[in-house]
Amino acid sequence: MKIVTTPDEIQSIALAKRRQGQTIGLVPTMGYFHEGHLALMREARRRADCVITTLFVNPMQFGPTEDLDNYPHNFGRDTALAESVGVDFLYAPTNAAMYNDEFSSTVHVEGLTSGLCGAARLGHFDGVTTVVAKLFNQTLPHIAVFGQKDFQQLAVIRRMTSDLDFPIEIIAHPIVREESGLAMSSRNTYLKEEEMGAALSLSQAIAGAKAIAANPSSTSNTIKKNVRELIEKHAECTIDYVEIVNALSLEPCDTIDADSIILLAVKINKRIRLIDNSLLLDT
Ligand code: PAF
């Protein structure tokens, strides 16, 4: 596996691979790899001849009071893990290489970005779409793999890819969970032992929501009320949102159908913001 740090170099590599007729699979990340990231890389490995993983903690997607400065990192460990799953290039540019002093462009997706995480994290999705558009142009992939844990992000990136005519297939990978049910996230590393019960309440509440949704007469409101009650039993939890929306439009839905998805964002002890989601009906 080769480590690359500049946009020019990764783009030359990508152009050369394309000239050789190779397909390129991209996995954009912010590092501190866990099994969830590795699953995305394995998926890219299965689908493409050449796998590029990007590791860039993108300052543009963090708000002023968010955890940019403390975002967990361990480059040595990440390098070994990426290599172990067959990544060909680990692309880890510096901030200066990504955003020079004159940088003044933003990619903004209307509509899908306004609710859910977009409402609580103003400007977050502009940061995501801007950096992902740059990474697409730098690495020239045929496919790009994203996790469904960041469900809104996935919807926004699909929209941007289609709107801006990027010739890239977006692949969604299911959420990877700990045995306990906790959705894997680099931010789980901030959780203290005594906060685990609160953190687990998200996946437990989702399991409860799915059980209620299996009854055809259940409504969104009943399900959301039940989920809130379950999570609020934990004093450490502050709910940011509990929403049931259509998985394609992200518009709220009152009744449950095959496209209804429940999305949660909860802060644990006001320090750690966790998100989780699931379709409500198993197909
Ligand atoms: O999901 C993430 O890790 C980030 O939002 C992404 C897509 C790598 C963009 O910085």
GROMACS .gro file of C-alpha atoms and ligand atoms in nm:
model
  293
    1MET     CA    1   0.000   0.000   0.000
    2LYS     CA    2   0.134   0.343  -0.093
    3ILE     CA    3   0.069   0.657   0.109
    4VAL     CA    4  -0.002   0.967  -0.099
    5THR     CA    5  -0.034   1.319   0.039
    6THR     CA    6  -0.091   1.556  -0.251
    7PRO     CA    7  -0.391   1.607  -0.484
    8ASP     CA    8  -0.162   1.616  -0.791
    9GLU     CA    9  -0.001   1.283  -0.711
   10ILE     CA   10  -0.326   1.096  -0.636
   11GLN     CA   11  -0.485   1.239  -0.952
   12SER     CA   12  -0.188   1.129  -1.166
   13ILE     CA   13  -0.211   0.781  -1.014
   14ALA     CA   14  -0.586   0.768  -1.080
   15LEU     CA   15  -0.541   0.883  -1.441
   16ALA     CA   16  -0.271   0.619  -1.497
   17LYS     CA   17  -0.492   0.344  -1.350
   18ARG     CA   18  -0.779   0.453  -1.575
   19ARG     CA   19  -0.548   0.452  -1.882
   20GLN     CA   20  -0.455   0.092  -1.790
   21GLY     CA   21  -0.827   0.005  -1.794
   22GLN     CA   22  -0.849  -0.042  -1.417
   23THR     CA   23  -1.160   0.049  -1.217
   24ILE     CA   24  -1.111   0.266  -0.908
   25GLY     CA   25  -1.305   0.221  -0.584
   26LEU     CA   26  -1.301   0.507  -0.334
   27VAL     CA   27  -1.366   0.496   0.042
   28PRO     CA   28  -1.364   0.848   0.191
   29THR     CA   29  -1.296   0.853   0.567
   30MET     CA   30  -1.179   1.076   0.849
   31GLY     CA   31  -0.963   0.797   0.992
   32TYR     CA   32  -0.943   0.621   1.330
   33PHE     CA   33  -1.055   0.307   1.157
   34HIS     CA   34  -1.291   0.052   1.308
   35GLU     CA   35  -1.462  -0.254   1.165
   36GLY     CA   36  -1.724  -0.027   1.001
   37HIS     CA   37  -1.457   0.147   0.790
   38LEU     CA   38  -1.285  -0.182   0.711
   39ALA     CA   39  -1.615  -0.325   0.584
   40LEU     CA   40  -1.639  -0.031   0.339
   41MET     CA   41  -1.282  -0.095   0.222
   42ARG     CA   42  -1.350  -0.469   0.175
   43GLU     CA   43  -1.660  -0.379  -0.028
   44ALA     CA   44  -1.452  -0.150  -0.251
   45ARG     CA   45  -1.187  -0.425  -0.279
   46ARG     CA   46  -1.454  -0.671  -0.401
   47ARG     CA   47  -1.587  -0.428  -0.661
   48ALA     CA   48  -1.285  -0.245  -0.803
   49ASP     CA   49  -0.935  -0.319  -0.936
   50CYS     CA   50  -0.773  -0.036  -0.744
   51VAL     CA   51  -0.886   0.081  -0.398
   52ILE     CA   52  -0.816   0.431  -0.270
   53THR     CA   53  -0.903   0.518   0.090
   54THR     CA   54  -0.888   0.883   0.181
   55LEU     CA   55  -0.805   0.993   0.534
   56PHE     CA   56  -0.877   1.358   0.591
   57VAL     CA   57  -1.034   1.517   0.898
   58ASN     CA   58  -1.219   1.785   0.708
   59PRO     CA   59  -1.227   2.112   0.908
   60MET     CA   60  -1.500   2.252   0.680
   61GLN     CA   61  -1.762   2.009   0.814
   62PHE     CA   62  -1.705   2.085   1.185
   63GLY     CA   63  -1.885   2.369   1.360
   64PRO     CA   64  -1.693   2.605   1.593
   65THR     CA   65  -1.806   2.417   1.907
   66GLU     CA   66  -1.756   2.068   1.765
   67ASP     CA   67  -1.481   1.812   1.827
   68LEU     CA   68  -1.239   1.892   1.540
   69ASP     CA   69  -0.936   1.949   1.765
   70ASN     CA   70  -0.999   1.633   1.967
   71TYR     CA   71  -1.108   1.413   1.677
   72PRO     CA   72  -0.937   1.078   1.745
   73HIS     CA   73  -0.642   0.985   1.525
   74ASN     CA   74  -0.376   0.717   1.500
   75PHE     CA   75  -0.210   0.726   1.161
   76GLY     CA   76   0.018   0.427   1.221
   77ARG     CA   77  -0.268   0.202   1.324
   78ASP     CA   78  -0.488   0.326   1.038
   79THR     CA   79  -0.210   0.254   0.786
   80ALA     CA   80  -0.171  -0.104   0.910
   81LEU     CA   81  -0.548  -0.165   0.912
   82ALA     CA   82  -0.603  -0.025   0.561
   83GLU     CA   83  -0.315  -0.237   0.432
   84SER     CA   84  -0.459  -0.548   0.602
   85VAL     CA   85  -0.781  -0.526   0.397
   86GLY     CA   86  -0.604  -0.474   0.065
   87VAL     CA   87  -0.624  -0.096   0.014
   88ASP     CA   88  -0.382   0.008  -0.263
   89PHE     CA   89  -0.349   0.380  -0.185
   90LEU     CA   90  -0.407   0.564   0.141
   91TYR     CA   91  -0.454   0.927   0.043
   92ALA     CA   92  -0.398   1.157   0.342
   93PRO     CA   93  -0.365   1.519   0.227
   94THR     CA   94  -0.283   1.808   0.459
   95ASN     CA   95  -0.530   2.090   0.528
   96ALA     CA   96  -0.314   2.326   0.323
   97ALA     CA   97  -0.316   2.087   0.026
   98MET     CA   98  -0.696   2.065   0.037
   99TYR     CA   99  -0.780   2.427   0.115
  100ASN     CA  100  -0.523   2.682   0.001
  101ASP     CA  101  -0.542   3.043   0.117
  102GLU     CA  102  -0.754   3.149  -0.182
  103PHE     CA  103  -1.002   2.862  -0.147
  104SER     CA  104  -1.351   3.012  -0.177
  105SER     CA  105  -1.592   2.755  -0.325
  106THR     CA  106  -1.875   2.563  -0.161
  107VAL     CA  107  -2.092   2.280  -0.290
  108HIS     CA  108  -2.438   2.317  -0.141
  109VAL     CA  109  -2.728   2.071  -0.174
  110GLU     CA  110  -3.066   2.235  -0.106
  111GLY     CA  111  -3.354   2.065   0.073
  112LEU     CA  112  -3.212   1.734   0.191
  113THR     CA  113  -2.963   1.921   0.409
  114SER     CA  114  -3.207   2.141   0.598
  115GLY     CA  115  -3.352   1.901   0.858
  116LEU     CA  116  -3.219   1.628   1.088
  117CYS     CA  117  -2.841   1.668   1.137
  118GLY     CA  118  -2.842   1.970   0.904
  119ALA     CA  119  -3.066   2.164   1.145
  120ALA     CA  120  -2.839   2.103   1.444
  121ARG     CA  121  -2.507   2.125   1.259
  122LEU     CA  122  -2.533   2.439   1.044
  123GLY     CA  123  -2.301   2.428   0.744
  124HIS     CA  124  -2.198   2.069   0.817
  125PHE     CA  125  -2.328   1.924   0.491
  126ASP     CA  126  -2.176   2.204   0.284
  127GLY     CA  127  -1.843   2.095   0.430
  128VAL     CA  128  -1.916   1.732   0.348
  129THR     CA  129  -2.031   1.789  -0.010
  130THR     CA  130  -1.746   2.030  -0.082
  131VAL     CA  131  -1.479   1.790   0.039
  132VAL     CA  132  -1.640   1.485  -0.123
  133ALA     CA  133  -1.664   1.669  -0.457
  134LYS     CA  134  -1.294   1.755  -0.427
  135LEU     CA  135  -1.205   1.397  -0.335
  136PHE     CA  136  -1.407   1.269  -0.634
  137ASN     CA  137  -1.215   1.500  -0.867
  138GLN     CA  138  -0.880   1.411  -0.713
  139THR     CA  139  -0.926   1.032  -0.712
  140LEU     CA  140  -1.151   0.987  -1.021
  141PRO     CA  141  -1.330   0.678  -0.889
  142HIS     CA  142  -1.580   0.458  -1.074
  143ILE     CA  143  -1.750   0.366  -0.745
  144ALA     CA  144  -1.748   0.524  -0.398
  145VAL     CA  145  -1.858   0.338  -0.086
  146PHE     CA  146  -2.031   0.515   0.206
  147GLY     CA  147  -2.182   0.378   0.527
  148GLN     CA  148  -2.555   0.388   0.592
  149LYS     CA  149  -2.495   0.497   0.951
  150ASP     CA  150  -2.465   0.852   0.818
  151PHE     CA  151  -2.793   0.808   0.634
  152GLN     CA  152  -2.859   1.174   0.562
  153GLN     CA  153  -2.501   1.219   0.442
  154LEU     CA  154  -2.550   0.929   0.202
  155ALA     CA  155  -2.871   1.082   0.063
  156VAL     CA  156  -2.703   1.421   0.022
  157ILE     CA  157  -2.399   1.270  -0.152
  158ARG     CA  158  -2.623   1.071  -0.389
  159ARG     CA  159  -2.809   1.393  -0.474
  160MET     CA  160  -2.486   1.586  -0.534
  161THR     CA  161  -2.340   1.304  -0.747
  162SER     CA  162  -2.650   1.299  -0.965
  163ASP     CA  163  -2.698   1.678  -0.981
  164LEU     CA  164  -2.335   1.746  -1.073
  165ASP     CA  165  -2.311   1.450  -1.317
  166PHE     CA  166  -2.022   1.277  -1.146
  167PRO     CA  167  -1.989   0.946  -1.338
  168ILE     CA  168  -1.961   0.756  -1.010
  169GLU     CA  169  -2.176   0.478  -0.866
  170ILE     CA  170  -2.251   0.540  -0.499
  171ILE     CA  171  -2.256   0.217  -0.299
  172ALA     CA  172  -2.430   0.211   0.040
  173HIS     CA  173  -2.295  -0.028   0.301
  174PRO     CA  174  -2.518  -0.142   0.591
  175ILE     CA  175  -2.440  -0.023   0.944
  176VAL     CA  176  -2.180  -0.237   1.119
  177ARG     CA  177  -2.265  -0.292   1.486
  178GLU     CA  178  -2.084  -0.409   1.798
  179GLU     CA  179  -2.222  -0.733   1.942
  180SER     CA  180  -2.407  -0.512   2.192
  181GLY     CA  181  -2.597  -0.346   1.904
  182LEU     CA  182  -2.406  -0.014   1.927
  183ALA     CA  183  -2.349   0.126   1.577
  184MET     CA  184  -1.973   0.149   1.518
  185SER     CA  185  -1.835   0.503   1.512
  186SER     CA  186  -1.498   0.664   1.572
  187ARG     CA  187  -1.677   0.877   1.833
  188ASN     CA  188  -1.756   0.565   2.043
  189THR     CA  189  -1.400   0.593   2.164
  190TYR     CA  190  -1.504   0.898   2.374
  191LEU     CA  191  -1.759   0.686   2.567
  192LYS     CA  192  -1.676   0.603   2.928
  193GLU     CA  193  -1.770   0.263   3.071
  194GLU     CA  194  -2.050   0.419   3.276
  195GLU     CA  195  -2.198   0.584   2.963
  196MET     CA  196  -2.241   0.256   2.774
  197GLY     CA  197  -2.597   0.195   2.898
  198ALA     CA  198  -2.701   0.535   2.766
  199ALA     CA  199  -2.522   0.478   2.434
  200LEU     CA  200  -2.691   0.140   2.391
  201SER     CA  201  -3.033   0.296   2.439
  202LEU     CA  202  -3.024   0.414   2.075
  203SER     CA  203  -3.009   0.067   1.919
  204GLN     CA  204  -3.243  -0.071   2.187
  205ALA     CA  205  -3.498   0.202   2.115
  206ILE     CA  206  -3.471   0.125   1.742
  207ALA     CA  207  -3.538  -0.244   1.812
  208GLY     CA  208  -3.845  -0.138   2.014
  209ALA     CA  209  -3.957   0.092   1.730
  210LYS     CA  210  -3.935  -0.193   1.479
  211ALA     CA  211  -4.140  -0.419   1.705
  212ILE     CA  212  -4.416  -0.155   1.729
  213ALA     CA  213  -4.399  -0.080   1.355
  214ALA     CA  214  -4.468  -0.446   1.279
  215ASN     CA  215  -4.825  -0.376   1.396
  216PRO     CA  216  -4.996  -0.227   1.085
  217SER     CA  217  -5.206   0.014   1.292
  218SER     CA  218  -4.902   0.185   1.449
  219THR     CA  219  -4.831   0.548   1.362
  220SER     CA  220  -4.511   0.751   1.350
  221ASN     CA  221  -4.617   0.947   1.656
  222THR     CA  222  -4.669   0.639   1.873
  223ILE     CA  223  -4.334   0.497   1.768
  224LYS     CA  224  -4.146   0.825   1.824
  225LYS     CA  225  -4.306   0.871   2.167
  226ASN     CA  226  -4.199   0.523   2.271
  227VAL     CA  227  -3.843   0.579   2.145
  228ARG     CA  228  -3.813   0.912   2.329
  229GLU     CA  229  -3.937   0.759   2.653
  230LEU     CA  230  -3.690   0.472   2.631
  231ILE     CA  231  -3.393   0.700   2.563
  232GLU     CA  232  -3.493   0.963   2.819
  233LYS     CA  233  -3.483   0.698   3.094
  234HIS     CA  234  -3.107   0.760   3.077
  235ALA     CA  235  -3.023   1.088   3.247
  236GLU     CA  236  -2.705   1.114   3.037
  237CYS     CA  237  -2.908   1.139   2.714
  238THR     CA  238  -3.026   1.459   2.549
  239ILE     CA  239  -3.226   1.388   2.236
  240ASP     CA  240  -3.135   1.603   1.939
  241TYR     CA  241  -3.398   1.441   1.717
  242VAL     CA  242  -3.608   1.129   1.675
  243GLU     CA  243  -3.764   1.137   1.328
  244ILE     CA  244  -3.940   0.895   1.099
  245VAL     CA  245  -3.898   0.996   0.736
  246ASN     CA  246  -3.923   0.860   0.386
  247ALA     CA  247  -3.582   0.710   0.305
  248LEU     CA  248  -3.567   0.874  -0.039
  249SER     CA  249  -3.704   1.223   0.020
  250LEU     CA  250  -3.617   1.251   0.394
  251GLU     CA  251  -3.965   1.407   0.433
  252PRO     CA  252  -4.143   1.319   0.761
  253CYS     CA  253  -4.403   1.042   0.725
  254ASP     CA  254  -4.708   0.989   0.948
  255THR     CA  255  -4.782   0.634   0.845
  256ILE     CA  256  -4.535   0.351   0.814
  257ASP     CA  257  -4.447   0.181   0.486
  258ALA     CA  258  -4.152  -0.010   0.339
  259ASP     CA  259  -3.956   0.316   0.286
  260SER     CA  260  -4.005   0.452   0.638
  261ILE     CA  261  -3.680   0.495   0.826
  262ILE     CA  262  -3.627   0.601   1.185
  263LEU     CA  263  -3.332   0.832   1.247
  264LEU     CA  264  -3.194   0.932   1.588
  265ALA     CA  265  -2.934   1.175   1.713
  266VAL     CA  266  -2.862   1.180   2.086
  267LYS     CA  267  -2.600   1.358   2.291
  268ILE     CA  268  -2.446   1.160   2.576
  269ASN     CA  269  -2.355   1.385   2.869
  270LYS     CA  270  -2.357   1.681   2.626
  271ARG     CA  271  -2.016   1.560   2.498
  272ILE     CA  272  -2.070   1.280   2.251
  273ARG     CA  273  -2.323   1.304   1.971
  274LEU     CA  274  -2.432   0.959   1.852
  275ILE     CA  275  -2.653   0.882   1.554
  276ASP     CA  276  -2.827   0.563   1.447
  277ASN     CA  277  -3.103   0.461   1.206
  278SER     CA  278  -3.295   0.171   1.060
  279LEU     CA  279  -3.572   0.099   0.813
  280LEU     CA  280  -3.874   0.019   1.028
  281LEU     CA  281  -4.007  -0.278   0.833
  282ASP     CA  282  -3.790  -0.577   0.750
  283THR     CA  283  -3.833  -0.673   0.387
  284PAF     O1  284  -1.835   1.018   0.683
  284PAF     C1  285  -1.724   1.074   0.695
  284PAF     O2  286  -1.629   1.019   0.753
  284PAF     C2  287  -1.703   1.212   0.634
  284PAF     O3  288  -1.817   1.289   0.646
  284PAF     C3  289  -1.653   1.207   0.488
  284PAF     C4  290  -1.755   1.146   0.395
  284PAF     C5  291  -1.523   1.130   0.480
  284PAF     C6  292  -1.626   1.349   0.438
  284PAF     O4  293  -1.530   1.414   0.515
   0.00000   0.00000   0.00000
